[in-house]
């Protein structure tokens, strides 16, 4: 990760301005960032790197810290743009946010959200806006949430629907189901909600609202989604029940429980670790180790899939950090074979299909990915953009409404890929370019900083030719 200058007790505004260039803050596109990044066929990659802090856990640490009473000390926070927008948001809701050092953040909560002075701009962050809406709905505040052009295209009713059932009121200020939206919170009652899509964002928004609702709220999931909110609530002193139900579970939470500030150690993000590991698998002769990768079984679907494809992956030094299992993952160049990815694995690797598709282009045979319609409503329509980008690089792809199939073969490259400002589309194609015949370029590379600031530097440190 990029090095940020350390200042004792840097307040949020100064901490953000202390970040190294290139820096993109939402609404600030003036800084000098390259218009394209290009990856070229590289010699064997070698080295040991550290994964940046997990994005899901970083959002939750800031939000729960702001809802709590007292001080929450966070270590290893992801200092990506998505997280900085959430940090600014919780400050607007009345918390004090400081940065005592690199990756070390201190949130002093006031025991709840207060009325903010203006609208909350969540930039590119879907997780940020959906979780913040859930939290805000529980308090007697009126607040407008907005985001960048990509976030304004993403559906919000999946969250506002259940929150409205609990008693919150929403006014669409533009198009229905899209940001900007005004939320009138407070006076909530518990609901029993049965998820129709396995979404941790929806579950988390409901649970955060449920903290300030009358009665016991339940969320039932047929396929379990990532459980970081439930785990972290317990660390903040909240009891959340869990009842196994077939392949899924029912989470229950009694309203009126108070949160107490705590210490949070953020483990490394498996969704970011996936990119250097993917490069290790496809660039001949490589051996790449990423240290401190979170191994929560609801996040490791990609590792399982790669293993089924014949990937040489080893996990060493398994340990517990911040209430999660972590380990050091090593990827060595491997002869991969195409597989059918079981649809029920989707929730545990939903953000990883783009990079899986990039590695599948180098496999022998076809890799079928189905039951992943959710990919179309992420930061971009990721099925469409991966299909277009891979085809432009000479890869055969068949697109379906709810999935796609990538046929391995010679990867020509030689294209400039349109990313629609989606960080994972950009990184997936850059990884592809490290092993394709001709270079691969991506537009809007500044957006990579939403989840992986310092990506290019880290990859260059391994020997990747990216500039
Ligand atoms: C996230 C959940 C996932 C994932 C997103 C982060 C979270 O979204 O795609 O990047 O932190 O809860 P859904 O819950 O909508 O599938």
PDB file of C-alpha atoms in Angstrom, residues 41 358 361-362 390 393-395 408-413 432 435-438 440:
ATOM      1  CA  UNK A  41       3.697  -9.336 -20.667  1.00  0.00           C
ATOM      2  CA  UNK A 358      -9.284 -13.200 -16.341  1.00  0.00           C
ATOM      3  CA  UNK A 361      -8.887 -17.056 -20.170  1.00  0.00           C
ATOM      4  CA  UNK A 362      -5.551 -18.885 -19.630  1.00  0.00           C
ATOM      5  CA  UNK A 390     -12.066 -10.197 -22.757  1.00  0.00           C
ATOM      6  CA  UNK A 393      -8.383  -9.195 -25.983  1.00  0.00           C
ATOM      7  CA  UNK A 394      -9.162 -12.136 -28.270  1.00  0.00           C
ATOM      8  CA  UNK A 395     -10.835 -14.379 -25.683  1.00  0.00           C
ATOM      9  CA  UNK A 408      -9.453 -20.576 -22.465  1.00  0.00           C
ATOM     10  CA  UNK A 409      -6.955 -20.242 -25.295  1.00  0.00           C
ATOM     11  CA  UNK A 410      -4.287 -17.895 -26.566  1.00  0.00           C
ATOM     12  CA  UNK A 411      -4.879 -14.437 -25.062  1.00  0.00           C
ATOM     13  CA  UNK A 412      -3.880 -11.815 -27.595  1.00  0.00           C
ATOM     14  CA  UNK A 413      -4.476  -8.601 -25.630  1.00  0.00           C
ATOM     15  CA  UNK A 432      -4.721 -10.324 -17.829  1.00  0.00           C
ATOM     16  CA  UNK A 435       0.408 -12.711 -19.451  1.00  0.00           C
ATOM     17  CA  UNK A 436      -1.229 -11.769 -22.780  1.00  0.00           C
ATOM     18  CA  UNK A 437       0.701 -11.493 -26.020  1.00  0.00           C
ATOM     19  CA  UNK A 438       0.177  -7.767 -26.544  1.00  0.00           C
ATOM     20  CA  UNK A 440      -3.674  -4.382 -22.263  1.00  0.00           C
TER      21      UNK A 440
END
